[in-house]
Structures are given as C-alpha cells and as structure tokens.
Short mmCIF file of C-alpha atoms and ligand atoms in Angstrom, two decimals:
data_model
loop_
_atom_site.label_atom_id
_atom_site.label_comp_id
_atom_site.label_asym_id
_atom_site.label_seq_id
_atom_site.Cartn_x
_atom_site.Cartn_y
_atom_site.Cartn_z
CA MET Y 28 0.00 0.00 0.00
CA SER Y 29 1.33 3.48 -0.83
CA SER Y 30 2.00 5.86 2.02
CA ILE Y 31 -0.78 8.16 0.84
CA ALA Y 32 -3.18 5.20 0.95
CA GLN Y 33 -1.98 4.34 4.45
CA HIS Y 34 -2.38 7.93 5.62
CA LEU Y 35 -5.88 8.09 4.16
CA GLN Y 36 -6.82 4.93 5.99
CA HIS Y 37 -5.44 6.33 9.23
CA VAL Y 38 -7.33 9.63 8.87
CA GLN Y 39 -10.54 7.74 8.08
CA GLN Y 40 -10.03 5.75 11.27
CA GLN Y 41 -9.51 8.96 13.26
CA ILE Y 42 -12.74 10.36 11.81
CA ALA Y 43 -14.66 7.16 12.53
CA GLN Y 44 -13.41 7.06 16.10
CA ALA Y 45 -14.18 10.72 16.79
CA ALA Y 46 -17.61 10.32 15.21
CA GLY Y 47 -18.31 7.20 17.26
CA GLN Y 48 -17.38 9.00 20.48
CA ALA Y 49 -19.77 11.79 19.55
CA GLY Y 50 -22.56 9.36 18.76
CA ARG Y 51 -22.41 10.23 15.09
CA ALA Y 52 -22.27 7.98 12.04
CA PRO Y 53 -18.79 8.05 10.45
CA SER Y 54 -20.50 8.55 7.09
CA SER Y 55 -21.84 11.91 8.33
CA VAL Y 56 -18.31 13.32 8.01
CA GLN Y 57 -16.81 13.78 4.54
CA LEU Y 58 -13.05 13.79 4.16
CA LEU Y 59 -11.76 16.53 1.87
CA ALA Y 60 -8.16 15.79 0.89
CA VAL Y 61 -6.27 19.08 0.66
CA SER Y 62 -3.76 18.56 -2.14
CA LYS Y 63 -2.30 22.08 -2.42
CA THR Y 64 1.44 22.11 -3.33
CA PHE Y 65 1.30 18.41 -4.29
CA GLY Y 66 1.33 17.31 -7.90
CA PRO Y 67 -1.24 15.44 -9.96
CA GLU Y 68 0.53 12.12 -9.29
CA ALA Y 69 -0.11 12.47 -5.56
CA VAL Y 70 -3.78 13.17 -6.25
CA ALA Y 71 -3.93 10.13 -8.55
CA GLU Y 72 -2.47 8.01 -5.76
CA ALA Y 73 -5.19 9.19 -3.40
CA VAL Y 74 -7.82 8.48 -6.07
CA ALA Y 75 -6.46 4.94 -6.43
CA ALA Y 76 -7.03 4.58 -2.68
CA GLY Y 77 -10.67 5.61 -3.08
CA GLN Y 78 -10.54 9.36 -2.36
CA ARG Y 79 -12.71 11.51 -4.65
CA ALA Y 80 -12.95 15.01 -3.11
CA PHE Y 81 -9.95 17.36 -3.21
CA GLY Y 82 -9.36 20.84 -1.80
CA GLU Y 83 -7.12 23.44 -3.43
CA ASN Y 84 -5.99 26.93 -2.37
CA TYR Y 85 -4.04 28.32 -5.31
CA LEU Y 86 -6.01 28.88 -8.47
CA GLN Y 87 -3.45 28.35 -11.22
CA GLU Y 88 -1.97 25.31 -9.53
CA ALA Y 89 -5.47 23.90 -9.09
CA LEU Y 90 -6.49 24.50 -12.72
CA ASP Y 91 -3.38 22.70 -13.96
CA LYS Y 92 -4.12 19.76 -11.68
CA ILE Y 93 -7.80 19.59 -12.61
CA ALA Y 94 -6.78 19.49 -16.28
CA ALA Y 95 -4.15 16.78 -15.69
CA LEU Y 96 -6.19 14.30 -13.67
CA PRO Y 97 -8.53 12.82 -16.31
CA ALA Y 98 -5.56 11.33 -18.19
CA LEU Y 99 -4.16 9.85 -14.97
CA VAL Y 100 -7.45 8.43 -13.66
CA PRO Y 101 -9.74 7.94 -16.68
CA ASP Y 102 -13.50 7.72 -16.14
CA THR Y 103 -13.26 8.70 -12.49
CA PRO Y 104 -15.28 11.82 -11.66
CA LEU Y 105 -13.59 13.91 -8.98
CA GLN Y 106 -15.00 16.67 -6.82
CA TRP Y 107 -12.94 19.87 -6.58
CA HIS Y 108 -13.32 22.31 -3.69
CA PHE Y 109 -11.76 25.77 -3.70
CA ILE Y 110 -10.71 26.64 -0.13
CA GLY Y 111 -8.22 29.51 -0.56
CA PRO Y 112 -8.47 33.30 -0.53
CA ILE Y 113 -10.40 34.66 -3.53
CA GLN Y 114 -9.52 37.77 -5.53
CA SER Y 115 -12.57 39.25 -7.20
CA ASN Y 116 -10.91 39.27 -10.65
CA LYS Y 117 -10.32 35.49 -10.38
CA THR Y 118 -13.86 34.33 -9.77
CA ARG Y 119 -14.66 33.17 -13.32
CA PRO Y 120 -12.31 30.15 -13.48
CA ILE Y 121 -13.44 29.20 -9.99
CA ALA Y 122 -17.09 29.29 -11.09
CA GLU Y 123 -16.23 27.25 -14.18
CA HIS Y 124 -14.00 24.54 -12.72
CA PHE Y 125 -15.02 23.83 -9.14
CA ASP Y 126 -17.92 22.02 -7.47
CA TRP Y 127 -17.61 23.78 -4.12
CA VAL Y 128 -16.17 27.04 -2.77
CA HIS Y 129 -15.57 27.15 1.00
CA SER Y 130 -13.90 30.53 1.29
CA VAL Y 131 -16.57 33.05 0.31
CA ASP Y 132 -16.06 35.98 2.66
CA ARG Y 133 -17.98 38.82 1.03
CA LEU Y 134 -21.18 39.30 -0.93
CA LYS Y 135 -19.45 40.68 -4.01
CA ILE Y 136 -17.52 37.43 -4.49
CA ALA Y 137 -20.73 35.41 -4.19
CA GLN Y 138 -22.52 37.64 -6.72
CA ARG Y 139 -19.71 37.22 -9.24
CA LEU Y 140 -19.58 33.44 -8.76
CA SER Y 141 -23.34 33.25 -9.32
CA GLU Y 142 -23.19 35.39 -12.47
CA GLN Y 143 -20.26 33.41 -13.85
CA ARG Y 144 -21.42 29.88 -13.05
CA PRO Y 145 -22.02 28.19 -16.44
CA GLU Y 146 -25.65 27.24 -17.10
CA GLU Y 147 -24.80 23.67 -18.04
CA LEU Y 148 -23.27 23.01 -14.63
CA GLY Y 149 -25.41 22.58 -11.53
CA PRO Y 150 -25.43 25.27 -8.87
CA LEU Y 151 -22.07 25.97 -7.24
CA ASN Y 152 -21.98 24.78 -3.62
CA ILE Y 153 -20.97 27.56 -1.23
CA CYS Y 154 -19.76 27.82 2.33
CA LEU Y 155 -19.33 31.22 3.92
CA GLN Y 156 -16.04 31.59 5.76
CA VAL Y 157 -16.47 32.98 9.26
CA ASN Y 158 -13.74 34.57 11.31
CA ILE Y 159 -14.36 33.08 14.70
CA SER Y 160 -11.11 34.00 16.37
CA ALA Y 161 -11.45 37.72 15.62
CA GLU Y 162 -7.90 38.01 14.39
CA ALA Y 163 -7.34 40.94 12.09
CA SER Y 164 -5.04 38.85 9.89
CA LYS Y 165 -7.51 36.05 9.18
CA SER Y 166 -10.06 36.37 6.44
CA GLY Y 167 -13.71 35.59 6.96
CA LEU Y 168 -16.96 37.30 7.80
CA GLY Y 169 -17.43 38.61 11.31
CA PRO Y 170 -20.26 36.92 13.21
CA GLU Y 171 -22.18 40.22 13.28
CA GLU Y 172 -22.28 40.58 9.48
CA LEU Y 173 -22.96 36.90 8.81
CA PRO Y 174 -26.80 36.77 8.97
CA GLU Y 175 -27.30 39.54 6.43
CA VAL Y 176 -24.70 38.19 3.98
CA ALA Y 177 -26.00 34.62 4.36
CA ALA Y 178 -29.56 35.73 3.62
CA GLN Y 179 -28.42 37.50 0.45
CA VAL Y 180 -26.14 34.68 -0.76
CA ALA Y 181 -29.02 32.22 -0.29
CA GLN Y 182 -30.99 34.23 -2.89
CA LEU Y 183 -28.36 34.04 -5.64
CA PRO Y 184 -29.68 31.89 -8.48
CA ARG Y 185 -26.60 29.91 -9.53
CA LEU Y 186 -25.32 29.18 -6.02
CA ARG Y 187 -26.44 26.80 -3.33
CA LEU Y 188 -25.57 27.98 0.16
CA ARG Y 189 -24.52 24.82 2.02
CA GLY Y 190 -23.06 26.13 5.26
CA LEU Y 191 -20.10 27.66 7.05
CA MET Y 192 -16.35 27.19 6.97
CA ALA Y 193 -13.89 28.28 9.64
CA ILE Y 194 -10.18 28.13 10.41
CA PRO Y 195 -9.89 28.91 14.13
CA ALA Y 196 -6.61 30.10 15.62
CA PRO Y 197 -4.41 27.03 16.17
CA SER Y 198 -4.33 25.59 19.67
CA ASP Y 199 -2.74 22.47 21.18
CA GLU Y 200 -5.57 22.19 23.67
CA MET Y 201 -8.54 20.02 22.78
CA LYS Y 202 -10.71 22.18 25.04
CA GLN Y 203 -9.85 25.39 23.22
CA GLN Y 204 -10.19 23.72 19.84
CA ARG Y 205 -13.65 22.50 20.77
CA ALA Y 206 -14.73 25.89 22.10
CA ALA Y 207 -13.88 27.55 18.77
CA PHE Y 208 -15.70 24.90 16.74
CA ALA Y 209 -18.68 25.05 19.08
CA ALA Y 210 -18.90 28.79 18.40
CA VAL Y 211 -19.02 28.12 14.65
CA ARG Y 212 -21.71 25.52 15.17
CA GLY Y 213 -23.68 28.03 17.25
CA LEU Y 214 -23.67 30.52 14.36
CA TYR Y 215 -24.70 27.76 11.97
CA GLU Y 216 -27.60 26.67 14.17
CA GLN Y 217 -28.76 30.28 14.50
CA LEU Y 218 -28.86 30.69 10.74
CA ARG Y 219 -30.74 27.43 10.36
CA ALA Y 220 -33.21 28.44 13.05
CA GLY Y 221 -33.69 31.64 11.05
CA GLY Y 222 -34.85 29.58 8.08
CA LEU Y 223 -31.74 28.95 5.97
CA ALA Y 224 -31.62 25.33 4.80
CA MET Y 225 -27.94 24.42 5.21
CA ASP Y 226 -26.26 21.07 5.82
CA THR Y 227 -22.52 21.71 5.96
CA LEU Y 228 -20.00 22.64 8.62
CA SER Y 229 -16.54 22.69 7.02
CA MET Y 230 -14.12 22.69 9.92
CA GLY Y 231 -11.15 20.73 11.21
CA MET Y 232 -7.71 20.16 9.66
CA SER Y 233 -4.90 17.66 10.33
CA ALA Y 234 -4.18 18.97 13.83
CA ASP Y 235 -7.71 19.45 15.13
CA LEU Y 236 -10.06 17.20 13.18
CA GLU Y 237 -11.15 15.20 16.24
CA ALA Y 238 -12.32 18.34 18.04
CA ALA Y 239 -14.13 19.48 14.89
CA VAL Y 240 -15.94 16.15 14.47
CA ALA Y 241 -16.90 16.23 18.16
CA GLU Y 242 -18.51 19.63 17.52
CA GLY Y 243 -20.43 18.63 14.43
CA ALA Y 244 -18.11 19.06 11.41
CA THR Y 245 -19.59 17.50 8.27
CA ILE Y 246 -16.50 18.15 6.13
CA VAL Y 247 -12.96 18.00 7.51
CA ARG Y 248 -10.22 19.48 5.30
CA VAL Y 249 -7.05 17.44 5.77
CA GLY Y 250 -3.77 18.04 3.95
CA SER Y 251 -0.48 17.23 5.65
CA ALA Y 252 -1.81 14.16 7.49
CA ILE Y 253 -2.50 12.63 4.06
CA PHE Y 254 0.15 14.02 1.71
CA GLY Y 255 2.95 14.88 4.16
CA ALA Y 256 4.61 18.19 4.97
CA ARG Y 257 4.22 20.94 2.38
CA HIS Y 258 7.21 22.62 0.77
CA TYR Y 259 6.52 26.02 -0.71
CA ALA Y 260 8.55 27.06 -3.73
C1 PLP H 310 -3.99 23.98 3.91
C2 PLP H 310 -5.39 24.03 4.39
C3 PLP H 310 -5.97 22.92 5.04
C4 PLP H 310 -5.21 21.64 5.37
O1 PLP H 310 -4.31 21.90 6.42
P1 PLP H 310 -3.48 20.69 7.10
O2 PLP H 310 -3.05 21.27 8.39
O3 PLP H 310 -2.36 20.38 6.18
O4 PLP H 310 -4.41 19.55 7.27
C5 PLP H 310 -7.30 23.01 5.40
N1 PLP H 310 -8.04 24.11 5.15
C6 PLP H 310 -7.52 25.18 4.54
C7 PLP H 310 -8.39 26.37 4.30
C8 PLP H 310 -6.18 25.19 4.15
O5 PLP H 310 -5.67 26.28 3.57
#
C-alpha cells in the first residue's frame, strides 16, 4: 500500500473514532483531501485509494491539476473544492471549474460566482467563511455581518448555500479547539433556526479534526496528514 493510501486509511479511522465517540455515524463526516502544493501524481495516488474530493488553495496550480487528472485516472469523476483566498478578478475560473467554494467571505464574491457559473453546470456549492477568532489577519466574515450576507447569498440563483467554513486560531488544547468549533456551530444553528436550509459545517484540519468532528463538522479538510509536509517554492 502506498504511504498516501496508508495515511488516508489512518485519517478515516480517526474520523470514525471521533464520530463514534460523539454518537455520530462516520459517514456523516466527509473527508476533503487538501492537495495544495502536491502534484497530480499524488492526487492520482489518493484516487487509487478511493478518495474523490480534493481541496485546493491556489487557483493556477489547481487548474493545472484539474486538467491533468482525467488522463491519470480515466472515467473517475472527482469533486474539486476551492478553499483559498479569492480575488474578485479570479472568480470566473473558480465558477467554471469547481464544485464547491468554502472561502466566500464577502457578498461581491458570491454575486460574481453566481453570475459566472455556467448554465450547463449545476449550482455551485458555497460555504461562507467565518472569522471566529477575531484576528485581524484572518479572512472571513465577522459573526455580526454573517446573517445579512447569508440571507443575500441564499438568494443568488446559480449558487447553493450549504453552510459555514472556519479556520480557528491554532491551539494544542482540545478544550480550546472544541470551544472555537462550538462557536461556529452556534452561528450555523442560529442561521438554520432563522430559516436557511444548510447542511454543511466545514471545519477541522490535520491537527484538530477530532475536536471538529466532536462539535459537528460534516467536512474536515485534511492536507499534511495525508500528503505529508508541504514545501513552498
Ligand atoms: C492547507 C489548508 C488545510 C489543510 O491543512 P493541514 O493542516 O495540512 O491539514 C485546510 N483548510 C484550509 C483552508 C487550508 O488552507
């Protein structure tokens, strides 16, 4: 078995165990393999091990990879999720080539994605990124602006608002990790109580996925625990 296949199996076991402890079905948590900085061959290896959903942060790198994969894994539909910062002049290729966008942090970006989503594709799945740790450096909507933006994004014709995404400030403490994820879940439940039909909490990465699953994550975004340490050029 390749090391990527072994790592995937290990992460799936972590998810299943955390879900079991929380009284949740393991199948209620989707694993998104974050392949940023790794080449198409690494993605193909993960596909061979059964993985189908991949997360990417850097647009050009992602487009090259999306174009390369069909030749490496013929007749295997993959799901591509954009999870990185979005410049408003780069929305068109995102609308054209991705199935999900997790990092929508302002209405203008959502409007452009909706306008630019090709008719022949289904609606683009959207998570709004929330800034739960109130750090000036982190992107994401503040909790106070979230309800208004969510209500407007939900109206956009070519998008489907699925839920929230968050990247809390890193912590080594399970308790602190859980508190941050619980806050995200609280915002999500408030929006749902207000009438928005959403089903997705995108939270948890390699270092804190157990805490995220304990607090209700439905998608965990895991990179280094699957592909190894990243090396930036
Ligand atoms: C890189 C990245 C991840 C994966 O992080 P790991 O710590 O490698 O698991 C998840 N989400 C986002 C938004 C990222 O940029």
